[in-house]
Structures are given as structure tokens and as C-alpha cells.
Coordinates of C-alpha atoms and ligand atoms in Angstrom, one line a residue:
Chain A
M66 CA 0.0 0.1 -0.1
A67 CA 2.7 2.5 0.9
T68 CA 4.3 2.2 -2.5
I69 CA 1.0 2.9 -4.2
K70 CA 0.5 5.8 -1.8
D71 CA 3.6 7.5 -2.9
F72 CA 2.1 7.5 -6.2
F73 CA -0.6 9.9 -5.4
R74 CA -0.3 13.6 -4.8
S75 CA -3.2 13.5 -2.5
K76 CA -3.6 11.1 0.4
P77 CA -5.8 8.4 -0.8
K78 CA -8.3 7.0 1.6
Y79 CA -8.7 3.2 1.5
V80 CA -12.3 2.4 2.4
T81 CA -13.9 -0.8 1.6
V82 CA -17.4 -0.1 0.2
H83 CA -20.0 -2.5 1.9
Q84 CA -20.1 -5.6 -0.5
P85 CA -23.6 -7.0 0.0
S86 CA -26.7 -5.1 -1.2
T87 CA -28.5 -5.0 2.0
D88 CA -28.3 -1.4 2.1
D89 CA -29.8 -1.0 -1.4
R90 CA -33.4 -2.0 0.0
R91 CA -34.7 1.3 -1.0
E92 CA -34.1 0.3 -4.8
I93 CA -35.9 -2.8 -4.4
P94 CA -39.6 -2.8 -4.2
D95 CA -41.1 -4.1 -0.8
G96 CA -42.6 -7.5 -0.4
L97 CA -42.1 -11.0 -1.4
W98 CA -43.4 -10.6 -4.9
V99 CA -43.2 -7.7 -7.2
K100 CA -45.0 -6.8 -10.4
C101 CA -42.6 -5.8 -13.2
E102 CA -43.0 -2.1 -13.9
E103 CA -42.5 -3.0 -17.7
C104 CA -43.8 -6.3 -18.6
G105 CA -46.3 -6.7 -15.6
N106 CA -45.2 -10.3 -15.0
L107 CA -45.1 -11.3 -11.3
L108 CA -41.5 -11.8 -10.1
F109 CA -40.2 -13.3 -6.9
N110 CA -38.1 -10.4 -5.2
K111 CA -35.3 -12.7 -4.5
E112 CA -35.2 -13.9 -8.1
L113 CA -35.1 -10.3 -9.2
E114 CA -32.3 -9.4 -7.0
R115 CA -30.3 -12.2 -8.2
S116 CA -30.7 -11.2 -11.6
L117 CA -29.1 -8.0 -10.5
M118 CA -32.2 -6.2 -10.7
V119 CA -33.0 -6.9 -14.4
C120 CA -36.5 -8.5 -15.0
P121 CA -35.8 -12.2 -15.9
K122 CA -38.7 -12.2 -18.0
C123 CA -38.5 -8.9 -20.1
G124 CA -35.1 -7.8 -19.4
Y125 CA -36.0 -4.5 -17.9
H126 CA -33.2 -2.8 -16.0
Y127 CA -34.3 -1.5 -12.7
R128 CA -32.4 1.6 -11.4
V129 CA -29.6 0.4 -8.9
S130 CA -27.4 2.4 -6.6
A131 CA -23.5 2.8 -7.1
R132 CA -22.9 0.5 -4.4
F133 CA -25.1 -2.3 -5.8
R134 CA -23.3 -1.8 -9.4
I135 CA -19.7 -2.1 -7.4
A136 CA -20.8 -5.1 -5.4
N137 CA -21.9 -7.0 -8.2
L138 CA -19.2 -6.1 -10.8
V139 CA -15.9 -6.2 -8.8
D140 CA -14.0 -9.0 -7.1
E141 CA -15.1 -9.5 -3.7
D142 CA -13.3 -7.3 -1.2
S143 CA -11.1 -5.9 -4.0
F144 CA -12.6 -2.3 -3.8
E145 CA -10.4 0.4 -2.2
E146 CA -12.1 3.8 -2.2
F147 CA -10.3 6.8 -3.2
D148 CA -11.2 10.4 -2.0
A149 CA -14.1 9.4 0.1
D150 CA -13.7 12.4 2.2
L151 CA -14.3 14.9 -0.6
I152 CA -17.5 16.9 0.2
P153 CA -19.4 19.7 -1.7
G154 CA -19.2 23.3 -0.9
D155 CA -21.7 26.0 -1.6
P156 CA -19.7 28.3 -3.9
L157 CA -22.7 30.3 -5.0
G158 CA -24.7 30.7 -1.6
F159 CA -27.3 28.8 -3.7
P160 CA -31.0 28.6 -2.3
A161 CA -31.2 25.4 -0.2
Y162 CA -28.3 23.9 -1.9
P163 CA -26.7 22.7 1.6
E164 CA -29.9 21.3 2.7
K165 CA -30.3 19.4 -0.8
T166 CA -26.8 17.9 -0.3
R167 CA -27.4 16.8 3.2
A168 CA -30.6 15.2 2.3
A169 CA -28.9 13.4 -0.7
Q170 CA -26.0 12.3 1.8
E171 CA -28.6 11.1 4.3
K172 CA -30.6 9.1 1.5
T173 CA -27.7 7.7 -0.3
G174 CA -25.1 7.1 2.5
L175 CA -22.4 8.7 0.2
K176 CA -21.0 12.3 0.3
E177 CA -21.3 12.8 -3.3
A178 CA -22.5 11.5 -6.7
V179 CA -19.6 9.5 -7.6
I180 CA -17.6 6.7 -5.9
T181 CA -14.0 6.1 -7.4
G182 CA -11.5 3.4 -6.3
R183 CA -9.3 0.8 -7.3
C184 CA -10.4 -2.9 -7.7
R185 CA -10.3 -5.9 -9.6
I186 CA -12.4 -7.3 -12.2
K187 CA -12.0 -11.1 -12.5
G188 CA -8.6 -10.5 -11.3
I189 CA -7.6 -7.7 -13.5
P190 CA -6.8 -4.6 -11.6
V191 CA -8.6 -1.4 -12.8
I192 CA -9.4 2.2 -11.7
L193 CA -13.3 2.5 -11.2
G194 CA -15.7 5.2 -11.1
V195 CA -19.2 4.7 -10.4
M196 CA -22.0 7.5 -10.5
E197 CA -24.9 7.6 -8.2
F198 CA -28.2 9.0 -9.7
G199 CA -29.8 8.8 -6.3
F200 CA -27.5 11.8 -5.3
I201 CA -29.2 15.0 -6.9
G202 CA -29.4 13.1 -10.0
G203 CA -26.0 12.1 -10.4
S204 CA -25.3 15.8 -11.3
M205 CA -21.7 16.9 -11.8
G206 CA -20.6 19.4 -9.3
S207 CA -17.0 20.3 -8.2
V208 CA -16.6 17.1 -6.3
V209 CA -17.5 15.0 -9.1
G210 CA -15.3 16.7 -11.4
E211 CA -12.4 16.5 -9.1
K212 CA -12.9 12.8 -8.2
I213 CA -13.2 11.8 -11.9
T214 CA -10.2 14.0 -12.8
R215 CA -8.1 12.3 -9.9
A216 CA -9.2 8.9 -11.2
A217 CA -8.0 9.5 -14.6
E218 CA -5.0 11.0 -13.3
R219 CA -4.4 7.7 -11.2
A220 CA -5.1 5.7 -14.1
I221 CA -2.3 7.5 -15.9
E222 CA 0.2 7.2 -12.9
T223 CA -0.5 3.4 -12.3
K224 CA -1.0 2.7 -15.9
L225 CA -4.2 0.8 -15.0
P226 CA -7.3 0.9 -17.1
L227 CA -10.1 3.2 -16.2
I228 CA -13.7 2.3 -16.3
I229 CA -16.5 4.9 -15.6
I230 CA -20.1 3.9 -15.2
S231 CA -22.0 7.2 -15.7
T232 CA -25.6 8.1 -14.8
S233 CA -26.5 11.6 -14.6
G234 CA -28.8 14.4 -15.4
G235 CA -26.0 16.6 -16.3
A236 CA -24.2 19.4 -14.6
R237 CA -25.2 20.6 -11.1
M238 CA -27.1 23.7 -11.5
Q239 CA -26.6 24.7 -7.7
E240 CA -22.8 25.2 -8.4
G241 CA -23.5 27.4 -11.5
I242 CA -20.7 28.0 -13.8
L243 CA -18.2 26.0 -11.7
S244 CA -20.3 22.8 -12.5
L245 CA -19.9 23.7 -16.3
M246 CA -16.1 23.9 -15.8
Q247 CA -15.9 20.4 -14.7
M248 CA -16.8 19.4 -18.1
A249 CA -13.7 21.0 -19.3
K250 CA -11.6 19.9 -16.5
T251 CA -12.7 16.0 -16.6
S252 CA -12.4 16.1 -20.6
A253 CA -8.8 17.4 -20.3
A254 CA -8.0 14.7 -17.9
I255 CA -9.3 12.0 -20.0
G256 CA -7.3 13.7 -22.8
R257 CA -4.2 13.2 -20.7
L258 CA -5.0 9.6 -20.2
D259 CA -5.7 9.2 -23.9
E260 CA -2.3 10.9 -24.9
A261 CA -0.7 8.5 -22.4
G262 CA -2.1 5.6 -24.2
G263 CA -4.4 4.5 -21.4
L264 CA -7.5 2.4 -21.9
Y265 CA -10.7 4.1 -20.9
I266 CA -13.9 2.2 -21.1
S267 CA -17.1 4.5 -20.6
V268 CA -20.3 2.7 -19.4
L269 CA -23.5 4.6 -19.9
A270 CA -26.3 3.6 -17.5
N271 CA -29.8 4.7 -17.5
P272 CA -30.1 7.7 -17.6
C273 CA -26.9 9.6 -18.8
T274 CA -27.6 13.0 -20.5
A275 CA -26.3 16.6 -20.7
G276 CA -23.0 17.5 -19.0
V277 CA -21.9 14.4 -18.2
M278 CA -22.6 12.8 -21.6
A279 CA -21.1 16.0 -23.2
S280 CA -17.9 15.4 -21.5
F281 CA -16.1 12.5 -20.0
A282 CA -19.2 9.8 -20.6
S283 CA -18.5 10.3 -24.5
L284 CA -14.8 10.2 -24.5
G285 CA -14.2 6.3 -24.0
D286 CA -12.0 4.2 -26.1
I287 CA -14.9 1.8 -25.9
I288 CA -18.4 3.2 -25.1
I289 CA -20.8 0.7 -23.7
A290 CA -24.4 1.3 -22.8
A291 CA -27.1 -0.4 -20.9
P292 CA -30.1 -1.6 -22.9
K293 CA -32.9 1.0 -23.5
A294 CA -30.9 3.3 -21.2
L295 CA -31.8 7.2 -21.9
V296 CA -28.5 8.4 -23.6
A297 CA -28.7 12.1 -24.8
F298 CA -27.3 15.5 -24.8
A299 CA -30.8 16.9 -24.3
G300 CA -33.3 14.6 -23.1
P301 CA -36.8 14.1 -24.8
R302 CA -38.5 16.4 -22.4
V303 CA -36.1 19.1 -23.0
I304 CA -36.7 18.8 -26.8
E305 CA -40.4 18.7 -26.3
Q306 CA -40.4 21.9 -24.2
T307 CA -37.8 24.0 -26.2
V308 CA -38.0 23.1 -29.8
R309 CA -41.4 21.5 -29.7
E310 CA -40.5 18.5 -32.0
K311 CA -42.4 15.4 -32.2
L312 CA -40.3 12.5 -31.3
P313 CA -40.3 9.0 -32.7
P314 CA -40.5 6.0 -30.3
G315 CA -37.2 4.8 -28.9
S316 CA -35.4 8.1 -29.9
H317 CA -32.7 8.8 -27.2
R318 CA -32.5 5.2 -26.0
S319 CA -29.2 3.2 -26.3
E320 CA -30.4 1.3 -29.3
F321 CA -31.2 4.5 -31.1
V322 CA -27.7 6.1 -30.3
M323 CA -25.9 3.0 -31.2
E324 CA -27.6 2.8 -34.5
H325 CA -26.3 6.5 -35.0
G326 CA -22.8 5.3 -34.2
F327 CA -22.3 6.8 -31.1
V328 CA -22.1 3.7 -28.8
D329 CA -19.8 0.6 -29.5
L330 CA -22.1 -2.1 -27.9
I331 CA -25.0 -2.4 -25.7
V332 CA -24.5 -5.0 -22.7
D333 CA -27.0 -6.2 -20.1
R334 CA -26.2 -5.6 -16.7
R335 CA -25.9 -9.2 -16.1
E336 CA -23.2 -9.6 -18.8
L337 CA -21.1 -6.4 -17.9
R338 CA -18.6 -8.1 -15.7
D339 CA -17.7 -10.8 -18.3
T340 CA -17.8 -8.1 -21.2
L341 CA -15.5 -5.8 -19.3
A342 CA -13.1 -8.7 -18.4
K343 CA -13.0 -9.7 -22.1
L344 CA -12.4 -6.2 -23.2
L345 CA -9.5 -6.0 -20.8
H346 CA -8.1 -9.1 -22.0
F347 CA -8.3 -7.9 -25.5
H348 CA -6.0 -4.9 -24.2
G349 CA -3.4 -7.4 -22.8
R350 CA -4.7 -6.9 -19.3
T351 CA -4.6 -10.2 -17.2
A352 CA -5.5 -11.4 -13.8
V353 CA -3.0 -10.9 -11.0
G354 CA -3.1 -12.6 -7.6
G355 CA -3.4 -10.6 -4.3
V356 CA -2.9 -6.9 -4.1
S357 CA -1.3 -5.5 -7.0
N358 CA 0.4 -2.4 -8.0
G359 CA -0.5 -2.8 -11.6
Chain B
M186 CA -39.6 46.0 -24.9
V187 CA -40.6 48.8 -27.3
N188 CA -38.9 49.3 -30.5
G189 CA -36.1 47.0 -29.5
N190 CA -35.3 48.9 -26.5
L191 CA -35.4 47.5 -23.0
D192 CA -38.1 48.6 -20.4
F193 CA -35.4 49.9 -18.1
E194 CA -33.9 52.0 -20.8
K195 CA -37.0 53.6 -21.7
P196 CA -36.9 57.0 -19.7
L197 CA -33.3 57.4 -21.3
V198 CA -34.4 56.6 -24.8
E199 CA -37.1 59.0 -24.6
L200 CA -35.0 61.7 -23.4
E201 CA -32.4 61.0 -26.2
S202 CA -34.7 61.1 -28.6
R203 CA -36.2 64.5 -27.5
I204 CA -32.5 65.9 -27.8
A205 CA -32.4 64.5 -31.4
E206 CA -35.8 66.1 -32.2
L207 CA -34.7 69.5 -30.8
R208 CA -31.4 69.5 -32.8
R209 CA -33.4 68.8 -35.9
F210 CA -35.8 71.4 -35.3
S211 CA -33.1 74.0 -34.4
K212 CA -31.5 73.2 -37.6
E213 CA -34.7 73.3 -39.8
K214 CA -36.1 76.6 -38.2
N215 CA -32.6 78.0 -37.6
I216 CA -33.2 78.6 -34.0
D217 CA -30.6 78.5 -31.4
L218 CA -31.6 75.9 -28.6
T219 CA -28.1 75.1 -27.4
E220 CA -29.0 76.1 -24.0
E221 CA -31.8 73.7 -23.9
I222 CA -30.2 71.0 -25.5
T223 CA -27.3 71.4 -23.2
T224 CA -29.5 71.0 -20.1
L225 CA -31.0 68.0 -21.6
E226 CA -27.8 66.3 -22.3
K227 CA -26.6 66.8 -18.8
K228 CA -30.0 65.3 -17.5
A229 CA -29.2 62.3 -20.0
A230 CA -25.8 61.7 -18.9
K231 CA -26.9 61.7 -15.3
L232 CA -29.9 59.2 -16.1
R233 CA -27.4 57.2 -18.1
H234 CA -25.2 56.7 -15.0
E235 CA -28.2 56.1 -12.8
I236 CA -29.5 53.3 -14.9
Y237 CA -26.5 51.6 -16.1
A238 CA -24.2 52.1 -12.8
N239 CA -26.2 49.5 -10.8
L240 CA -27.6 47.0 -13.1
T241 CA -29.2 43.7 -11.7
P242 CA -28.0 40.5 -13.1
G243 CA -31.5 40.2 -14.7
Q244 CA -31.1 43.3 -16.6
R245 CA -27.6 42.4 -17.5
V246 CA -29.2 39.3 -19.0
Q247 CA -31.4 41.7 -21.0
L248 CA -28.4 43.5 -22.1
A249 CA -26.4 40.4 -23.2
R250 CA -29.4 39.7 -25.5
H251 CA -30.1 43.0 -26.4
P252 CA -31.7 43.2 -29.9
K253 CA -29.1 45.9 -31.0
R254 CA -26.2 44.4 -29.3
P255 CA -23.1 43.9 -31.6
L256 CA -23.0 40.1 -32.8
A257 CA -20.0 38.1 -33.7
L258 CA -19.8 39.3 -37.4
D259 CA -20.0 42.9 -36.2
F260 CA -17.0 42.4 -33.9
I261 CA -15.1 40.3 -36.9
N262 CA -15.8 43.2 -39.3
L263 CA -14.3 45.9 -36.9
I264 CA -11.4 43.8 -35.5
F265 CA -10.5 41.5 -38.4
P266 CA -11.2 43.4 -41.6
D267 CA -9.4 41.0 -43.9
F268 CA -11.3 37.9 -42.4
L269 CA -11.9 35.1 -44.8
E270 CA -14.6 32.6 -43.8
L271 CA -13.9 28.9 -44.4
H272 CA -16.8 26.7 -44.6
G273 CA -17.8 23.0 -43.5
D274 CA -17.0 20.3 -41.1
R275 CA -15.8 18.0 -44.2
L276 CA -18.3 15.4 -42.6
Y277 CA -21.9 16.6 -43.0
R278 CA -22.3 20.2 -43.8
D279 CA -21.8 23.8 -43.1
D280 CA -23.3 25.0 -39.8
H281 CA -24.1 28.6 -40.0
A282 CA -24.5 29.1 -36.4
I283 CA -20.8 29.0 -36.0
I284 CA -18.4 30.8 -38.3
G285 CA -14.6 30.2 -38.8
G286 CA -11.8 31.5 -40.9
L287 CA -8.7 33.1 -41.1
A288 CA -7.6 36.8 -40.5
T289 CA -4.5 39.0 -39.4
L290 CA -4.3 40.5 -36.2
E291 CA -1.5 43.2 -36.0
G292 CA 0.1 41.6 -39.2
S293 CA 0.1 38.0 -37.7
P294 CA -2.4 35.3 -39.1
V295 CA -4.8 33.9 -36.7
T296 CA -7.9 31.5 -36.7
V297 CA -11.1 33.1 -35.6
I298 CA -14.1 30.9 -34.6
A299 CA -17.4 32.6 -33.4
E300 CA -21.0 31.8 -32.7
Q301 CA -23.3 33.8 -34.7
K302 CA -26.7 34.7 -33.9
G303 CA -29.3 36.4 -36.5
R304 CA -30.2 39.9 -36.4
D305 CA -33.6 39.5 -37.9
T306 CA -36.0 36.6 -38.2
K307 CA -34.7 35.6 -41.6
E308 CA -31.2 35.3 -40.5
N309 CA -31.9 33.8 -37.2
I310 CA -33.6 30.9 -39.1
A311 CA -30.4 30.7 -41.1
R312 CA -28.3 30.8 -38.2
N313 CA -30.5 28.5 -35.9
F314 CA -30.6 31.5 -33.5
G315 CA -26.9 30.9 -32.8
M316 CA -27.5 27.3 -31.6
P317 CA -24.9 25.0 -33.4
F318 CA -25.4 21.6 -34.5
P319 CA -22.9 18.8 -33.9
E320 CA -21.4 19.7 -37.3
G321 CA -20.8 23.3 -36.1
Y322 CA -18.5 22.1 -33.3
R323 CA -16.8 19.7 -35.5
K324 CA -16.1 22.5 -38.1
A325 CA -14.6 24.6 -35.2
L326 CA -12.4 21.6 -34.3
R327 CA -11.3 21.2 -37.9
L328 CA -10.2 24.7 -38.2
M329 CA -8.5 24.7 -34.6
K330 CA -6.5 21.6 -35.6
Q331 CA -5.6 23.5 -39.0
A332 CA -4.6 26.3 -36.8
E333 CA -2.5 24.1 -34.5
K334 CA -0.8 22.6 -37.7
F335 CA 0.4 26.1 -39.1
G336 CA 1.1 27.5 -35.6
R337 CA -1.7 30.2 -35.7
P338 CA -3.2 31.3 -32.4
I339 CA -7.0 30.8 -31.9
I340 CA -9.4 33.5 -30.9
T341 CA -12.8 32.2 -30.4
L342 CA -16.1 34.6 -29.8
I343 CA -18.9 33.0 -27.8
D344 CA -22.5 34.1 -28.1
T345 CA -25.0 31.4 -28.1
P346 CA -28.2 30.4 -26.2
G347 CA -26.8 26.8 -26.3
A348 CA -26.0 23.9 -28.3
F349 CA -28.9 22.9 -30.4
P350 CA -31.2 20.4 -28.3
G351 CA -33.2 19.0 -31.2
L352 CA -33.5 15.3 -32.5
E353 CA -31.2 15.8 -35.5
A354 CA -28.7 16.9 -33.1
E355 CA -28.8 13.9 -31.2
Q356 CA -28.7 11.8 -34.3
R357 CA -25.4 13.5 -35.2
G358 CA -24.0 13.2 -31.8
Q359 CA -24.2 16.5 -30.0
A360 CA -22.8 15.3 -26.7
E361 CA -20.0 13.6 -28.4
A362 CA -19.0 16.8 -30.6
I363 CA -18.9 18.8 -27.5
A364 CA -16.8 16.3 -25.3
V365 CA -14.3 16.0 -28.2
N366 CA -13.8 19.7 -28.5
L367 CA -13.4 20.1 -24.8
M368 CA -10.8 17.2 -24.9
Y369 CA -8.8 18.7 -28.0
M370 CA -9.1 22.4 -26.9
S371 CA -7.4 21.6 -23.8
R372 CA -4.1 20.2 -25.6
L373 CA -4.0 22.4 -28.7
A374 CA -0.4 23.4 -29.0
V375 CA -1.2 27.0 -29.9
P376 CA -2.5 30.0 -27.7
I377 CA -6.3 30.2 -27.4
V378 CA -7.9 33.4 -26.4
V379 CA -11.7 33.2 -25.6
V380 CA -14.2 36.1 -25.5
V381 CA -17.5 35.6 -24.4
I382 CA -19.3 38.6 -26.1
G383 CA -23.0 38.1 -25.1
E384 CA -24.8 34.9 -24.2
G385 CA -22.5 32.2 -22.8
G386 CA -25.1 29.3 -23.2
S387 CA -23.7 26.4 -21.0
G388 CA -22.0 23.4 -23.0
G389 CA -22.8 25.1 -26.4
A390 CA -20.6 27.9 -25.2
L391 CA -17.8 25.9 -23.6
A392 CA -17.6 23.7 -26.6
I393 CA -15.4 26.7 -28.1
G394 CA -14.5 27.9 -24.7
V395 CA -11.4 26.3 -23.5
G396 CA -8.5 28.4 -23.8
D397 CA -5.4 30.2 -22.2
R398 CA -7.4 33.3 -21.5
I399 CA -10.9 33.6 -20.7
L400 CA -12.2 37.3 -21.4
M401 CA -15.7 38.4 -21.2
L402 CA -17.4 41.8 -21.9
E403 CA -19.0 43.4 -19.0
N404 CA -22.5 42.7 -19.7
A405 CA -22.0 39.4 -21.3
Q406 CA -23.4 36.4 -19.3
Y407 CA -22.0 32.9 -18.9
S408 CA -24.0 30.2 -17.4
V409 CA -24.5 26.5 -16.8
I410 CA -28.3 26.8 -17.4
S411 CA -30.5 29.7 -18.7
P412 CA -32.0 31.7 -16.2
E413 CA -35.4 30.7 -17.3
G414 CA -34.5 27.1 -17.4
C415 CA -33.2 27.5 -13.7
A416 CA -36.4 29.3 -12.7
A417 CA -38.5 26.7 -14.3
I418 CA -36.9 24.0 -12.3
L419 CA -36.5 25.8 -8.9
W420 CA -39.7 27.9 -8.8
H421 CA -41.7 25.9 -11.6
D422 CA -42.1 29.5 -13.3
A423 CA -40.0 31.0 -15.8
S424 CA -40.9 34.3 -15.0
F425 CA -38.6 33.8 -11.9
A426 CA -35.7 34.3 -14.4
P427 CA -34.3 37.5 -12.8
E428 CA -34.1 35.7 -9.4
A429 CA -32.4 32.7 -11.1
A430 CA -30.0 35.0 -12.8
A431 CA -28.9 36.5 -9.6
A432 CA -28.8 33.0 -7.8
L433 CA -26.8 31.4 -10.7
K434 CA -24.0 34.0 -10.5
I435 CA -23.5 34.7 -14.4
T436 CA -22.1 38.1 -14.7
A437 CA -18.8 39.0 -15.7
K438 CA -18.2 40.3 -12.3
D439 CA -19.4 36.9 -10.7
L440 CA -17.2 34.8 -13.0
F441 CA -14.2 36.8 -12.4
E442 CA -14.7 36.6 -8.5
L443 CA -15.1 32.5 -9.0
K444 CA -11.9 32.7 -11.0
V445 CA -13.4 31.2 -14.2
I446 CA -12.6 34.1 -16.4
D447 CA -9.3 36.1 -16.4
E448 CA -10.4 39.7 -17.5
I449 CA -13.6 41.7 -17.9
I450 CA -13.6 44.0 -21.0
P451 CA -15.5 47.0 -20.3
E452 CA -18.2 48.4 -22.4
P453 CA -19.5 51.9 -23.4
L454 CA -22.0 53.0 -20.5
G455 CA -25.2 51.8 -21.6
G456 CA -24.0 48.6 -23.3
A457 CA -22.1 47.5 -26.1
H458 CA -25.0 48.4 -28.5
R459 CA -24.5 51.9 -27.8
D460 CA -20.9 52.1 -29.6
Y461 CA -19.9 49.2 -31.6
A462 CA -16.5 50.6 -32.6
E463 CA -15.7 51.5 -29.0
T464 CA -16.7 48.0 -27.8
A465 CA -14.6 46.4 -30.6
A466 CA -11.7 48.5 -29.9
N467 CA -11.8 47.3 -26.1
V468 CA -12.2 43.8 -27.2
K469 CA -9.2 43.9 -29.7
A470 CA -6.9 45.8 -27.3
A471 CA -7.4 42.9 -24.6
I472 CA -7.0 40.0 -27.4
V473 CA -3.7 41.7 -28.5
R474 CA -2.4 42.3 -25.2
N475 CA -3.3 38.8 -23.9
L476 CA -1.9 37.1 -27.2
Q477 CA 1.3 39.0 -26.8
E478 CA 1.9 37.6 -23.3
L479 CA 0.8 34.2 -24.5
K480 CA 3.3 34.0 -27.4
K481 CA 6.1 34.5 -24.9
I482 CA 5.2 31.2 -23.4
D483 CA 6.8 28.0 -24.8
V484 CA 4.3 25.9 -26.3
K485 CA 4.8 22.9 -24.0
D486 CA 4.4 25.2 -20.8
L487 CA 1.4 26.8 -22.5
V488 CA -0.6 23.7 -22.8
E489 CA 0.7 22.5 -19.1
Q490 CA -0.7 25.8 -17.7
R491 CA -3.8 25.6 -19.5
Y492 CA -4.4 22.1 -18.2
A493 CA -3.8 23.4 -14.6
K494 CA -6.0 26.6 -15.2
F495 CA -9.0 24.1 -15.8
R496 CA -7.7 21.6 -13.3
K497 CA -8.0 23.9 -10.4
M498 CA -11.7 25.1 -11.1
G499 CA -14.1 24.1 -8.6
V500 CA -14.6 24.4 -5.0
F501 CA -15.1 21.4 -2.6
Y502 CA -13.7 20.4 0.8
E503 CA -11.8 17.1 2.3
A504 CA -13.8 16.2 5.3
S505 CA -11.0 15.1 7.3
E506 CA -9.1 18.5 6.7
D507 CA -12.1 20.7 6.3
K508 CA -9.8 22.7 3.9
E509 CA -11.1 24.3 0.5
A510 CA -9.0 22.9 -2.2
Ligands
ZN821 ZN1 -40.4 -7.3 -16.9

């Protein structure tokens, strides 16, 4: 650990994220049985959870928390969190912003809308970032921008691949222009990783729009989207309100975006771990035993 | 708004037209009205100062969108008289909401990229109200890479309500186009001077807004979301836009204090629309001075400094230390 520590300009805090999904109860409908919101089939709750909150009947992807994603993606006990102590300020003195962040912190148990860290996927070490939509719509303010930037910089320093699972409504309005600037900051950091020859896989979860989509989420060497995820610069609601265009069915969904050439592949949540491992293998990444320095 | 004038300007505009009327009358009838005119002019000067010295953020937004405010091409004509426009992204089409081309500034070639709104309905339709499509941003990037190849500094002028949010823009990858510009602009190996001349509408503005120096006209605005959009979210009522404008901190002074821009370019009293020549002269002087400084910096250091400049934007705390980063 000490050697890794020296690599990083800021002191990394290694905190193991709770692996089991027990604190994600709020994401799971109460009761033993649940009726699928999409296909209407009755599902056994346990069954839904076992299939990673994807309906076994119709493939509908229920929204899950960042912790749930991490717990079901990375090797057990391999996740070491970075920068867990970064908390937002209120640079504009924006109406009700501190209350809003406090409520989001209580609701999610997170300090901000992204968790970053280092982990292994099928034994392969990677730097991972996972956004939390439940935290003010996964919006990107200064903390999200800083954590994503640090994750990219760590990927450069450690020569590890970077994987970011993005789900976001865009830049965080409450931090005003500083949120907008996080788009430039994160894109510049991804640019550095690109120049250094580092691998960056961007995974778009439902929904991924606006400021995050128009910055680091669109800059992956490989871009994966979840099935039927809303993936857009401006969501359908924005379009209907501003330009009043009539939209064809399925517009702004992953399949539409892939058809137009902006996504490499669509991957079911249940296949994500395998697909990522495969992609990592194609880039010469192999499993290592124990805690590794890369 | 009456005759393209803002409500808060109305008393002044009325007074000014009375002065003009008196002048005409005096000349036609050959009557000396010097004394009356002088008195009214003094009154107008006082009024002008009263109105414009203490503008609210909401009023500044109105000035930034003033129907008579100089647009990118007005600045280009005044600052770069030899400007030669180059068209198209070589991929799809030529977007008229973004103009790009070559010019000389103080004898040296530069690449100019600008967002262009229309002056009237017809031109606004042609220019898509200054809201670029992805191909606009890709044209900008093509010309910026060309500038890098030939070692020309880049000057960008920002004036847009935002990137176009329509279905076609989605189909052609609006998000990707913006993201790619942000990434490349952060590492282009030539000096980049950005000037926000009117409306800096979110990602659509930033997509040509990453540079070594970010300058902003006194009454311009630059925001992550339009005040109307913010008001609709916060108060469920777009008419709260003036309150939202204040909360969002979008004026040049705000952005300077937040360390997002480097310099505020003064406008004539009453706003840029009152004197195009003076405004353009101020913009030109600021660009020339900043470029002179940037040209002295080794290109490697320049790119490094640009990265560091954006790297440190943002306000957050480390819980354990409780210290602002
Ligand atoms: Zn179902």
C-alpha cells in the first residue's frame, strides 16, 4: 500500500465499500413478490435481486445504486475507495443547496454523486468510477469533477485501465458555472489519459445525459450502454419543451444512439462483468493474484 | 420591450430622442436651442449613469441579449477586416451558427471561430438562433486543428443560447461533438484566447471556450443553465428568471470572482450596443495584449498551464481536513 500511496499527490483513503446489497433495499420494491413495471409479470423479489435487478422475463433494467453496481461488478473485497472524504461546498450560496446535499447524503449514505476507487474485475486491476443517480440526479458539481479527474490521473500514474459507469442528469445547477467547468476539467484529464495511451471504457447507465454525456462519458475508447438507457445530450422532455419537435418512439435510447454510431455496444447488466473482463483481455490485461500495483 | 429597447432603458431612450428632435428643429428653423439641448444632455448623462451603474443580474441578461447588441460578425468586421471565412466540417454540412476562418491581427495570422446569432427572423432561421449543431462544433475543431498545424493562435467569440437540443442534433452526436472539442482544446499546441461577447449558453458555449485566457465583456453572461430553465426547475415558473439569474452568478463580475474568467472587458456606458466601434476596440486591445503575453510562453508550458488552469476550477472540501481545495 505504501508504494501505491507514494504515487498519488493527494492522500488516498482506502475504505472498503460494503459489498452486500443490503443497504440498497430502497431500490428494491418491498414485499416478497413484485409486479414488473415493464412487462407486468409477477416476479419473486429474491429472483429479481439475483438477476441484478434486471427483470428475468423482459430484461427491464431497474435503477440500482452505485454500491449495488460495485458489489456486483468487482471481485469480492477488492474495492479500495479513493477520495471518500471529498465533500461539496456551496460556492454560490445557492438557495437550499446545503440542505439538498445533506438530504442526498442521508438518502444515499454517500458524500457525493460518484464513488471512485481501485479494484479487480476477474482478477484484473482497474481504476473504477461509478456514479450515483440517487444523489441529486447524479449531477456533476466540483466534487464529481475532481474525483473523476483524480481517477483519470491515477489511471495515468498506475498505468491501469479506467472504467467509469456514468448515470447523470448533467451538470449541477446549484454550483453554477463551476459545474460547467467540470466538463472541461474532466475532458482534459481524459485527454491526458488518451495521450498516455491508457485504456478508458465508458459505461452509460440509465439515464446519462447533458453535461456528463457531453464530457467524459462520451470520450471512452470503448463506449458501452445499458439496454434501453436514456442516452442523450438533451433528453426528450427538453426537446419537447424547447424546440417542440415530435419524437419517434425509442429516440434517445441506447439502441437509437448505437444505430447512429455513438455507442460501441449494448450490454445487459448481467453480462457487464464478463464483457469488461473480455475487453480488458483484448488490451493485454490479465488477472493478478493478491493486491497488485498494476 | 418597445422598438427593440429594454424597459429599464425607456426613460433614457425617450430623453435622447427628444434631444435629437430639438437638434433637428433647431437646424430646420434656424433657431438657437443650445442652452435647452445642453441642459437635456446633462440630464441624459446623469440618467444614463443612474440606470447603468447599478444593473441587476436580470437586467444584464437583457443587455446580453439586447436586439441591437453587436454580434460576432460585427466584431469580426471591426477587429479583423481581412477575415476570410472557411466553411464546413468535411463530414456533413456547413453549420451557419458557427463561423470560422482566417484573418490577421496586428500583421500576424490567426484563426477565428465565432458563434453567430441572426439579426432578424430570416437570418435567425439561417443561423438557427445561434444554436450550433454537432457539425458546427466539428467545423470549429477542424479549423482549430488546422490552426495548430500552421502555428496560428486561435481566437474564439462566444455568443449562443446553447447547443441545439433537437432530435437531429442527437442523431449526429451533439454530446460527442462537444466532449471531443473540450478534450482537444485542452491540448492544442497554440495559444487560445476566448471572448464571451454576449450569451455564454452552457455546454454550447464551453465547446469553443477552453483556452489560455477567458475574457468576457462587461455585460455578457455565462451560465450552466439559462435563467429561465433554472427558474422553471426551482420555482416551476420561468418568470422568476431574474431571481434565477442572480442566484446562478452569471455576470462577468461573478465569474471573475469565481476565477473562471481572467479579465472583464469594459463596455461603453449603457452597453455594447451604444457604441460598436468603442466596444470592438476594447475587445481588440484585450485580445492583442493577452496574445502578446501568451506568445512568449513556450508551447509545452502553455498547454501545461492551460491544463492546470481548468484543473483547479471548482470548490470542495476534504472532510478530514476541512480545507478548501
Ligand atoms: Zn419485466
